[in-house]
JSON list of C-alpha atoms in Angstrom, two decimals:
[
{"chain": "K", "resi": 277, "resn": "MET", "atom": "CA", "xyz": [0.38, 0.12, -0.18]},
{"chain": "K", "resi": 278, "resn": "ILE", "atom": "CA", "xyz": [1.39, 3.24, -1.13]},
{"chain": "K", "resi": 279, "resn": "ALA", "atom": "CA", "xyz": [1.66, 6.45, 1.45]},
{"chain": "K", "resi": 280, "resn": "THR", "atom": "CA", "xyz": [-0.56, 8.88, -0.74]},
{"chain": "K", "resi": 281, "resn": "GLU", "atom": "CA", "xyz": [-3.48, 6.16, -0.43]},
{"chain": "K", "resi": 282, "resn": "GLN", "atom": "CA", "xyz": [-3.45, 5.78, 3.29]},
{"chain": "K", "resi": 283, "resn": "LEU", "atom": "CA", "xyz": [-2.24, 8.97, 4.32]},
{"chain": "K", "resi": 284, "resn": "ASP", "atom": "CA", "xyz": [-2.98, 12.58, 4.22]},
{"chain": "K", "resi": 285, "resn": "LEU", "atom": "CA", "xyz": [0.39, 13.76, 3.26]},
{"chain": "K", "resi": 286, "resn": "SER", "atom": "CA", "xyz": [-0.15, 17.48, 3.13]},
{"chain": "K", "resi": 287, "resn": "LEU", "atom": "CA", "xyz": [-1.40, 17.01, 6.58]},
{"chain": "K", "resi": 288, "resn": "ILE", "atom": "CA", "xyz": [1.40, 15.30, 8.02]},
{"chain": "K", "resi": 289, "resn": "ASN", "atom": "CA", "xyz": [3.98, 17.23, 6.09]},
{"chain": "K", "resi": 290, "resn": "GLY", "atom": "CA", "xyz": [2.30, 20.11, 7.69]},
{"chain": "K", "resi": 291, "resn": "TYR", "atom": "CA", "xyz": [2.91, 18.98, 10.62]},
{"chain": "K", "resi": 292, "resn": "LEU", "atom": "CA", "xyz": [6.63, 17.70, 9.87]},
{"chain": "K", "resi": 293, "resn": "GLU", "atom": "CA", "xyz": [6.86, 21.74, 9.30]},
{"chain": "K", "resi": 294, "resn": "ALA", "atom": "CA", "xyz": [5.87, 22.60, 12.34]},
{"chain": "K", "resi": 295, "resn": "LEU", "atom": "CA", "xyz": [6.61, 19.58, 14.74]},
{"chain": "K", "resi": 296, "resn": "ASP", "atom": "CA", "xyz": [9.86, 17.61, 15.64]},
{"chain": "K", "resi": 297, "resn": "ILE", "atom": "CA", "xyz": [9.89, 14.13, 14.35]},
{"chain": "K", "resi": 298, "resn": "ALA", "atom": "CA", "xyz": [9.62, 12.63, 17.83]},
{"chain": "K", "resi": 299, "resn": "ILE", "atom": "CA", "xyz": [6.44, 14.73, 18.34]},
{"chain": "K", "resi": 300, "resn": "ILE", "atom": "CA", "xyz": [4.85, 13.15, 15.26]},
{"chain": "K", "resi": 301, "resn": "GLN", "atom": "CA", "xyz": [6.20, 9.81, 16.23]},
{"chain": "K", "resi": 302, "resn": "GLN", "atom": "CA", "xyz": [4.35, 10.32, 19.90]},
{"chain": "K", "resi": 303, "resn": "MET", "atom": "CA", "xyz": [1.04, 11.44, 18.11]},
{"chain": "K", "resi": 304, "resn": "LEU", "atom": "CA", "xyz": [1.12, 8.19, 16.07]},
{"chain": "K", "resi": 305, "resn": "ASP", "atom": "CA", "xyz": [1.94, 5.88, 19.19]},
{"chain": "K", "resi": 306, "resn": "LEU", "atom": "CA", "xyz": [-1.00, 7.81, 21.12]},
{"chain": "K", "resi": 307, "resn": "TYR", "atom": "CA", "xyz": [-3.04, 7.38, 18.08]},
{"chain": "K", "resi": 308, "resn": "ILE", "atom": "CA", "xyz": [-2.26, 3.47, 18.09]},
{"chain": "K", "resi": 309, "resn": "GLN", "atom": "CA", "xyz": [-3.31, 3.12, 21.77]},
{"chain": "K", "resi": 310, "resn": "GLN", "atom": "CA", "xyz": [-6.56, 5.14, 21.23]},
{"chain": "K", "resi": 311, "resn": "SER", "atom": "CA", "xyz": [-7.62, 3.56, 18.29]},
{"chain": "K", "resi": 312, "resn": "ALA", "atom": "CA", "xyz": [-7.29, 0.24, 19.76]},
{"chain": "K", "resi": 313, "resn": "LEU", "atom": "CA", "xyz": [-9.57, 1.36, 22.40]},
{"chain": "K", "resi": 314, "resn": "TYR", "atom": "CA", "xyz": [-11.84, 2.47, 19.54]},
{"chain": "K", "resi": 315, "resn": "LEU", "atom": "CA", "xyz": [-11.81, -0.89, 17.97]},
{"chain": "K", "resi": 316, "resn": "ALA", "atom": "CA", "xyz": [-12.66, -2.60, 21.36]},
{"chain": "K", "resi": 317, "resn": "ALA", "atom": "CA", "xyz": [-15.72, -0.10, 21.95]},
{"chain": "K", "resi": 318, "resn": "ILE", "atom": "CA", "xyz": [-16.88, -0.42, 18.26]},
{"chain": "K", "resi": 319, "resn": "ASN", "atom": "CA", "xyz": [-17.19, -4.40, 18.92]},
{"chain": "K", "resi": 320, "resn": "THR", "atom": "CA", "xyz": [-18.32, -3.86, 22.16]},
{"chain": "K", "resi": 321, "resn": "ALA", "atom": "CA", "xyz": [-21.33, -2.06, 20.86]},
{"chain": "K", "resi": 322, "resn": "ILE", "atom": "CA", "xyz": [-21.51, -4.74, 18.06]},
{"chain": "K", "resi": 323, "resn": "VAL", "atom": "CA", "xyz": [-22.12, -7.32, 20.97]},
{"chain": "K", "resi": 324, "resn": "ALA", "atom": "CA", "xyz": [-24.60, -5.06, 22.70]},
{"chain": "K", "resi": 325, "resn": "GLU", "atom": "CA", "xyz": [-26.48, -4.43, 19.33]},
{"chain": "K", "resi": 326, "resn": "ASP", "atom": "CA", "xyz": [-26.30, -0.80, 20.47]},
{"chain": "K", "resi": 327, "resn": "GLN", "atom": "CA", "xyz": [-26.49, 1.56, 17.47]},
{"chain": "K", "resi": 328, "resn": "LYS", "atom": "CA", "xyz": [-25.99, 4.87, 19.48]},
{"chain": "K", "resi": 329, "resn": "ALA", "atom": "CA", "xyz": [-22.81, 3.40, 20.95]},
{"chain": "K", "resi": 330, "resn": "TRP", "atom": "CA", "xyz": [-21.71, 2.19, 17.38]},
{"chain": "K", "resi": 331, "resn": "GLN", "atom": "CA", "xyz": [-22.30, 5.78, 16.27]},
{"chain": "K", "resi": 332, "resn": "GLU", "atom": "CA", "xyz": [-20.59, 7.48, 18.91]},
{"chain": "K", "resi": 333, "resn": "HIS", "atom": "CA", "xyz": [-17.30, 5.10, 18.97]},
{"chain": "K", "resi": 334, "resn": "CYS", "atom": "CA", "xyz": [-17.29, 5.67, 15.05]},
{"chain": "K", "resi": 335, "resn": "HIS", "atom": "CA", "xyz": [-17.21, 9.16, 15.55]},
{"chain": "K", "resi": 336, "resn": "LYS", "atom": "CA", "xyz": [-14.92, 9.62, 17.89]},
{"chain": "K", "resi": 337, "resn": "MET", "atom": "CA", "xyz": [-12.41, 7.18, 15.80]},
{"chain": "K", "resi": 338, "resn": "LYS", "atom": "CA", "xyz": [-13.42, 9.05, 12.30]},
{"chain": "K", "resi": 339, "resn": "GLY", "atom": "CA", "xyz": [-12.13, 12.51, 14.18]},
{"chain": "K", "resi": 340, "resn": "SER", "atom": "CA", "xyz": [-9.11, 10.72, 15.99]},
{"chain": "K", "resi": 341, "resn": "ALA", "atom": "CA", "xyz": [-7.79, 8.99, 12.26]},
{"chain": "K", "resi": 342, "resn": "ALA", "atom": "CA", "xyz": [-8.50, 12.46, 10.70]},
{"chain": "K", "resi": 343, "resn": "SER", "atom": "CA", "xyz": [-6.29, 14.22, 12.93]},
{"chain": "K", "resi": 344, "resn": "ALA", "atom": "CA", "xyz": [-3.77, 11.71, 12.68]},
{"chain": "K", "resi": 345, "resn": "GLY", "atom": "CA", "xyz": [-3.99, 11.88, 8.72]},
{"chain": "K", "resi": 346, "resn": "LEU", "atom": "CA", "xyz": [-5.03, 8.39, 8.29]},
{"chain": "K", "resi": 347, "resn": "SER", "atom": "CA", "xyz": [-7.38, 9.07, 5.09]},
{"chain": "K", "resi": 348, "resn": "GLN", "atom": "CA", "xyz": [-8.48, 6.02, 4.13]},
{"chain": "K", "resi": 349, "resn": "VAL", "atom": "CA", "xyz": [-9.16, 4.86, 7.89]},
{"chain": "K", "resi": 350, "resn": "HIS", "atom": "CA", "xyz": [-11.13, 8.33, 8.02]},
{"chain": "K", "resi": 351, "resn": "GLN", "atom": "CA", "xyz": [-13.04, 7.63, 5.00]},
{"chain": "K", "resi": 352, "resn": "LYS", "atom": "CA", "xyz": [-14.52, 3.70, 5.79]},
{"chain": "K", "resi": 353, "resn": "LEU", "atom": "CA", "xyz": [-15.57, 5.77, 9.33]},
{"chain": "K", "resi": 354, "resn": "VAL", "atom": "CA", "xyz": [-17.41, 8.54, 7.06]},
{"chain": "K", "resi": 355, "resn": "ALA", "atom": "CA", "xyz": [-19.15, 5.75, 5.65]},
{"chain": "K", "resi": 356, "resn": "ILE", "atom": "CA", "xyz": [-19.93, 3.36, 8.18]},
{"chain": "K", "resi": 357, "resn": "GLU", "atom": "CA", "xyz": [-20.84, 5.83, 10.90]},
{"chain": "K", "resi": 358, "resn": "LYS", "atom": "CA", "xyz": [-24.12, 6.08, 10.48]},
{"chain": "K", "resi": 359, "resn": "MET", "atom": "CA", "xyz": [-25.34, 2.86, 8.76]},
{"chain": "K", "resi": 360, "resn": "THR", "atom": "CA", "xyz": [-28.13, 1.20, 9.84]},
{"chain": "K", "resi": 361, "resn": "GLU", "atom": "CA", "xyz": [-27.62, -2.35, 8.55]},
{"chain": "K", "resi": 362, "resn": "ASN", "atom": "CA", "xyz": [-27.65, -5.51, 10.67]},
{"chain": "K", "resi": 363, "resn": "TRP", "atom": "CA", "xyz": [-25.26, -6.44, 13.26]},
{"chain": "K", "resi": 364, "resn": "GLN", "atom": "CA", "xyz": [-23.14, -9.12, 10.86]},
{"chain": "K", "resi": 365, "resn": "VAL", "atom": "CA", "xyz": [-22.81, -6.65, 8.48]},
{"chain": "K", "resi": 366, "resn": "LYS", "atom": "CA", "xyz": [-21.29, -4.44, 10.63]},
{"chain": "K", "resi": 367, "resn": "VAL", "atom": "CA", "xyz": [-18.94, -7.16, 11.84]},
{"chain": "K", "resi": 368, "resn": "THR", "atom": "CA", "xyz": [-17.89, -7.18, 8.55]},
{"chain": "K", "resi": 369, "resn": "HIS", "atom": "CA", "xyz": [-17.32, -3.50, 7.95]},
{"chain": "K", "resi": 370, "resn": "LEU", "atom": "CA", "xyz": [-15.46, -3.54, 11.76]},
{"chain": "K", "resi": 371, "resn": "HIS", "atom": "CA", "xyz": [-12.99, -6.57, 10.64]},
{"chain": "K", "resi": 372, "resn": "VAL", "atom": "CA", "xyz": [-12.34, -4.52, 7.22]},
{"chain": "K", "resi": 373, "resn": "LEU", "atom": "CA", "xyz": [-11.72, -1.31, 9.38]},
{"chain": "K", "resi": 374, "resn": "THR", "atom": "CA", "xyz": [-9.32, -3.02, 11.70]},
{"chain": "K", "resi": 375, "resn": "GLN", "atom": "CA", "xyz": [-7.34, -4.19, 8.37]},
{"chain": "K", "resi": 376, "resn": "LEU", "atom": "CA", "xyz": [-7.53, -0.52, 7.03]},
{"chain": "K", "resi": 377, "resn": "ASN", "atom": "CA", "xyz": [-5.88, 0.87, 10.37]},
{"chain": "K", "resi": 378, "resn": "GLN", "atom": "CA", "xyz": [-3.23, -1.71, 11.14]},
{"chain": "K", "resi": 379, "resn": "GLN", "atom": "CA", "xyz": [-2.14, -1.14, 7.42]},
{"chain": "K", "resi": 380, "resn": "ALA", "atom": "CA", "xyz": [-2.49, 2.76, 7.82]},
{"chain": "K", "resi": 381, "resn": "ILE", "atom": "CA", "xyz": [-0.40, 2.49, 11.05]},
{"chain": "K", "resi": 382, "resn": "GLU", "atom": "CA", "xyz": [2.37, 0.44, 9.35]},
{"chain": "K", "resi": 383, "resn": "VAL", "atom": "CA", "xyz": [2.69, 2.89, 5.91]},
{"chain": "K", "resi": 384, "resn": "PHE", "atom": "CA", "xyz": [2.77, 5.95, 8.61]},
{"chain": "K", "resi": 385, "resn": "ARG", "atom": "CA", "xyz": [5.64, 4.31, 10.66]},
{"chain": "K", "resi": 386, "resn": "GLN", "atom": "CA", "xyz": [7.28, 3.32, 7.42]},
{"chain": "K", "resi": 387, "resn": "TRP", "atom": "CA", "xyz": [6.84, 6.69, 6.32]},
{"chain": "K", "resi": 388, "resn": "LEU", "atom": "CA", "xyz": [8.06, 7.92, 9.61]},
{"chain": "K", "resi": 389, "resn": "ALA", "atom": "CA", "xyz": [11.29, 5.97, 9.20]},
{"chain": "K", "resi": 390, "resn": "LYS", "atom": "CA", "xyz": [12.20, 7.82, 5.92]},
{"chain": "K", "resi": 391, "resn": "GLN", "atom": "CA", "xyz": [12.16, 11.27, 7.37]}
]
């Protein structure tokens, strides 16, 4: 996966101009921790079949992904945040979201390593 597909490089390059690389690494580390919590909360919402919790946690993760510059993760969350499909469909979306998130984190790490 190439960085331009996964990352909002204009945003991240803007961060690089304003911030030390170590700060950007800390931002990514914080996102990794938060996204794990969001994904767990989204899964809990599925188990509880709680539409309000689904939307709330997708919304929070959507903002976090946008701030971190993970554009594909953000786009996926935009697409699924307000969906009302059955819970099995949401399980599938959660699996895709989890994979996208891992891929984006890895691409971001690779990008950081080149800076």
